[in-house]
mmCIF file of C-alpha atoms and ligand atoms in Angstrom:
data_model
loop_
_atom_site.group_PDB
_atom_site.id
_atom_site.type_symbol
_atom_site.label_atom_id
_atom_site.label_comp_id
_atom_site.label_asym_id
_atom_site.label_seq_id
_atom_site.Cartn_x
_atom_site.Cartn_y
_atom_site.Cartn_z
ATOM 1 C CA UNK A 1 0.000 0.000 0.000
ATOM 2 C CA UNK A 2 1.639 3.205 -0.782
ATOM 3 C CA UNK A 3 2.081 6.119 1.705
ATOM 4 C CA UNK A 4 0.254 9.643 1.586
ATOM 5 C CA UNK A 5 3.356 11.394 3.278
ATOM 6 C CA UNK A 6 5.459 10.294 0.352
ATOM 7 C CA UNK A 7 2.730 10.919 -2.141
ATOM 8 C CA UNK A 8 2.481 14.811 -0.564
ATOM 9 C CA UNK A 9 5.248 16.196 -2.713
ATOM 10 C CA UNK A 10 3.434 14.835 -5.756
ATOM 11 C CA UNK A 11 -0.203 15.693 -4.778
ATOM 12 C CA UNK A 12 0.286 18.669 -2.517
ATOM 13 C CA UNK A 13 3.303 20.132 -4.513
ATOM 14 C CA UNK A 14 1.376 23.587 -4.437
ATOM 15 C CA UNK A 15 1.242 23.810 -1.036
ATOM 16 C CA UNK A 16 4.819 22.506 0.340
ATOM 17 C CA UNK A 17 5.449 25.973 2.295
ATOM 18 C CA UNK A 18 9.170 25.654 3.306
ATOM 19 C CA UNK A 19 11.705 22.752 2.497
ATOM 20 C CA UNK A 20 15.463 21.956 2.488
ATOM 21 C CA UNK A 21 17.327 19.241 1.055
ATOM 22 C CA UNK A 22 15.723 16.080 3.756
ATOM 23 C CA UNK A 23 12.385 18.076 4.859
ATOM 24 C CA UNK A 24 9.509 20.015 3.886
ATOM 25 C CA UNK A 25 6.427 21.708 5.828
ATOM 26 C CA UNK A 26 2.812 21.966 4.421
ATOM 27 C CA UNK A 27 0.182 23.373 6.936
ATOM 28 C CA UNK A 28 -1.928 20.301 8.470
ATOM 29 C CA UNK A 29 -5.566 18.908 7.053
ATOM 30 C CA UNK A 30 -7.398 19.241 9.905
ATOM 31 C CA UNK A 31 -5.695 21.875 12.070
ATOM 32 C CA UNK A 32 -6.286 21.840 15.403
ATOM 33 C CA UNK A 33 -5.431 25.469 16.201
ATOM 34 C CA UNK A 34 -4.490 28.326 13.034
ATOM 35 C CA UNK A 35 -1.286 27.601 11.972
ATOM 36 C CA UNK A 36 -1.073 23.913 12.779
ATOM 37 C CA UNK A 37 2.305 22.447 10.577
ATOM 38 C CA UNK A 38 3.538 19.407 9.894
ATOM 39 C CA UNK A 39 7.369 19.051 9.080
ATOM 40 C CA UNK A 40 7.976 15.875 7.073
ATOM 41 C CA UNK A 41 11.054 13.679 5.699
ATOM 42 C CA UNK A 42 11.013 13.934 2.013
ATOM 43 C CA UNK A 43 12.342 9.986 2.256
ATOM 44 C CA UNK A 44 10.191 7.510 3.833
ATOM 45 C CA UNK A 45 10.938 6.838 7.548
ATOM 46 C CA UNK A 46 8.603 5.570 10.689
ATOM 47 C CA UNK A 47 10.460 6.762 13.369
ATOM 48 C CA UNK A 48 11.895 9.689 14.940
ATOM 49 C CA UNK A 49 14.639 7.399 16.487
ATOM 50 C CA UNK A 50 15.955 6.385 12.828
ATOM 51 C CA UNK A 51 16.831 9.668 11.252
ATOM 52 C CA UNK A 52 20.819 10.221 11.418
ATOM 53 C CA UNK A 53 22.489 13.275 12.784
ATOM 54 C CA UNK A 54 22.354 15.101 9.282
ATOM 55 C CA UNK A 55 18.801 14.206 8.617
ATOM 56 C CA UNK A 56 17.981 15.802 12.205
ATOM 57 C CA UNK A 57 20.358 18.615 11.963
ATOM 58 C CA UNK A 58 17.604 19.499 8.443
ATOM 59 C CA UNK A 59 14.860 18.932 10.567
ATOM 60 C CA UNK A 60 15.736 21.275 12.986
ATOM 61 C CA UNK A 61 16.632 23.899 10.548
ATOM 62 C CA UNK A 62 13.260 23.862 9.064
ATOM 63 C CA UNK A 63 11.500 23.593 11.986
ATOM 64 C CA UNK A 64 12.587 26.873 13.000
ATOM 65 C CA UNK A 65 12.062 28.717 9.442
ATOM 66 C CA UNK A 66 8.564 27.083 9.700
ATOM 67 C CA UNK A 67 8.317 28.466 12.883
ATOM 68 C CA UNK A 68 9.703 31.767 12.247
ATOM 69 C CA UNK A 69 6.909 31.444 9.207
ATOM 70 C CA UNK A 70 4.009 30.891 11.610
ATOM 71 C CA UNK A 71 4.785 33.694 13.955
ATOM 72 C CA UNK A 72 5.077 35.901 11.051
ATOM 73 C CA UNK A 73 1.318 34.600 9.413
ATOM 74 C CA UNK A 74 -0.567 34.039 12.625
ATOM 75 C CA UNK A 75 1.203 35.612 15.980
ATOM 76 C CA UNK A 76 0.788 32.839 18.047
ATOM 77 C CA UNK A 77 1.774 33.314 21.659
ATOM 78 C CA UNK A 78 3.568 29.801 22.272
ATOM 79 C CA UNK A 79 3.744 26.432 20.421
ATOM 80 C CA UNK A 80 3.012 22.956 21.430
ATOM 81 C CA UNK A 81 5.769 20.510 19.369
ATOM 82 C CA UNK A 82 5.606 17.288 19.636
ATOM 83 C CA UNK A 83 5.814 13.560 17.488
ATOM 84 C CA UNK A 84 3.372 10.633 18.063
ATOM 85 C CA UNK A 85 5.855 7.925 18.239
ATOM 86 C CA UNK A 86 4.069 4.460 16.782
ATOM 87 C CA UNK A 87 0.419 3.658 16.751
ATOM 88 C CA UNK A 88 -0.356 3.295 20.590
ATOM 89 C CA UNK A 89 1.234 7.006 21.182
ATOM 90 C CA UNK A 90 -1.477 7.843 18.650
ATOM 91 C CA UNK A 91 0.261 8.115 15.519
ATOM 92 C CA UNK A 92 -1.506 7.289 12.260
ATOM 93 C CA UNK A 93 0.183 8.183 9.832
ATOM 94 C CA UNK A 94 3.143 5.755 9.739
ATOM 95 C CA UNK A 95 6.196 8.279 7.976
ATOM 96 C CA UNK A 96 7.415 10.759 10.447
ATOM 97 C CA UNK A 97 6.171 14.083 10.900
ATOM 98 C CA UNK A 98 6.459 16.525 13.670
ATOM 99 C CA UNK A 99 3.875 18.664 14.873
ATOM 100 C CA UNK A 100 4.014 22.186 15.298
ATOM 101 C CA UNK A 101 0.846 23.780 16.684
ATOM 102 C CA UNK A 102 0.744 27.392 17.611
ATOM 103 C CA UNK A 103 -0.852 28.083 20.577
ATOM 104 C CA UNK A 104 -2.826 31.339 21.819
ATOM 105 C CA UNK A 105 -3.836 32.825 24.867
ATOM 106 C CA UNK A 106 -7.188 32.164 26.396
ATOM 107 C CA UNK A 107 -7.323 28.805 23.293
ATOM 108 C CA UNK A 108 -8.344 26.852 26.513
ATOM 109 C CA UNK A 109 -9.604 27.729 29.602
ATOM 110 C CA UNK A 110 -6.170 25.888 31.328
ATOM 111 C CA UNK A 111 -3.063 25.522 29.660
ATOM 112 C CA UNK A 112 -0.891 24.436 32.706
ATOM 113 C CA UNK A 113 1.248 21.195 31.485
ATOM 114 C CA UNK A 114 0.729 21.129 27.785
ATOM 115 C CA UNK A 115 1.600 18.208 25.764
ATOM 116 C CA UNK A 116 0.461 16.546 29.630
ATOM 117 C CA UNK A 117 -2.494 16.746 28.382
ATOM 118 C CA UNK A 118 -2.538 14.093 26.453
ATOM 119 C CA UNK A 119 -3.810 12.299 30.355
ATOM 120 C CA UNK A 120 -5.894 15.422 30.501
ATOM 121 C CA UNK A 121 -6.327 14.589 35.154
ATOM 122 C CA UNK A 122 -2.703 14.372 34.825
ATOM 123 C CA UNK A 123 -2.153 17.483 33.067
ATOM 124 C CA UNK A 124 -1.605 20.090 35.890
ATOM 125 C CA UNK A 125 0.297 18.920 38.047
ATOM 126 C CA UNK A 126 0.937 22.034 39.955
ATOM 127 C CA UNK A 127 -2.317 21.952 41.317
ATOM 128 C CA UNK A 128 -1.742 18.241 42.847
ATOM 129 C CA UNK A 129 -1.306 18.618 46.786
ATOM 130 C CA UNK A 130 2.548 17.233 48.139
ATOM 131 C CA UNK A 131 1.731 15.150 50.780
HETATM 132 P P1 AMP B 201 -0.471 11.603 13.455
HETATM 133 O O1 AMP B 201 -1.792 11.185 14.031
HETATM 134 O O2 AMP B 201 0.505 12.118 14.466
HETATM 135 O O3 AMP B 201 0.097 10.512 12.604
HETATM 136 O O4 AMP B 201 -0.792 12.860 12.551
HETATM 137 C C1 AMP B 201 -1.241 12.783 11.239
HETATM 138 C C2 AMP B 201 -1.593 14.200 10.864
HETATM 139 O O5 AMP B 201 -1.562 14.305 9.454
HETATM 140 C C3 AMP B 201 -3.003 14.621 11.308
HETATM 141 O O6 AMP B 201 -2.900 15.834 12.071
HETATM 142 C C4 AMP B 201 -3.738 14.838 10.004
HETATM 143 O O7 AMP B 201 -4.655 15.903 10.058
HETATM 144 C C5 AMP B 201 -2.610 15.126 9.037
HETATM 145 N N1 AMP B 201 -2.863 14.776 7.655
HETATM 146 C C6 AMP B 201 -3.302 13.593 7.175
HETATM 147 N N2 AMP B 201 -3.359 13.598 5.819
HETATM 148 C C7 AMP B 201 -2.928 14.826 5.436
HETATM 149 C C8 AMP B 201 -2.763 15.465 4.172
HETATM 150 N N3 AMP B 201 -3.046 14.838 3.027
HETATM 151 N N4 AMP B 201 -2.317 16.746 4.161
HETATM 152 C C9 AMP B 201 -2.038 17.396 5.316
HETATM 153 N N5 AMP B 201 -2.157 16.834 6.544
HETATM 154 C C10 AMP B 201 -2.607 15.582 6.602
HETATM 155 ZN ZN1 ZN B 202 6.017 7.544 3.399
#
């Protein structure tokens, strides 16, 4: 079965906003907050984990012109980044991509931990009493 990530540079060529020689960015489907990116291997590969040093060192470099590119477009006030790592972190779509979704203030009622929320009782854990 083929793989939409590696068919995105044929079908979404139009809307590839940034890319180097390993990566490019495209703004996500189904966004979850304005601005929502996805920064993607041009070469198929599952895992964070398996990228060398060079092909991280390009992923880093875009990430931050993508995110340079967001704050310039939309003016969030912080970003969530993260990767779902494998199907039972939550990933489905099974070539790497990392998520960068601007955040903005007041977006939900409380922010406090983030990507924590992901267990959303175990999110703030500031407001857990220390017995
Ligand atoms: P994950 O669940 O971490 O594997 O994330 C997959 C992400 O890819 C989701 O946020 C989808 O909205 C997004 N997505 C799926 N297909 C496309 C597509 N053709 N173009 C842009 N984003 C996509
Ligand atoms: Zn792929």
């Amino acid at each position: 079965m083929g793989c939409i990530f590696c068919d995105l540079s044929v079908t979404k060529k139009d809307e590839i906003v940034l890319e180097n020689e390993h990566f490019f960015s495209i703004y996500d489907d189904n966004p979850i907050s304005e601005g929502h990116s996805l920064i993607i291997p041009k070469e198929h590969v599952d895992s964070f984990f398996k990228l060398s040093p060079e092909q991280v060192n390009n992923m880093y470099e875009l990430l931050g012109k993508m995110k340079n590119a967001v704050d310039e477009r939309f003016n969030p006030d912080g970003y969530n980044i993260g990767i779902n790592e494998g199907r039972d972190a939550g990933q489905t779509v099974s070539h790497l991509h990392i998520h960068l979704i601007p955040r903005y203030r007041g977006d939900v009622e409380n922010p406090t931990g983030g990507v924590r929320h992901i267990f959303p009782e175990k999110a703030d854990y500031t407001k857990k009493s220390k017995k």
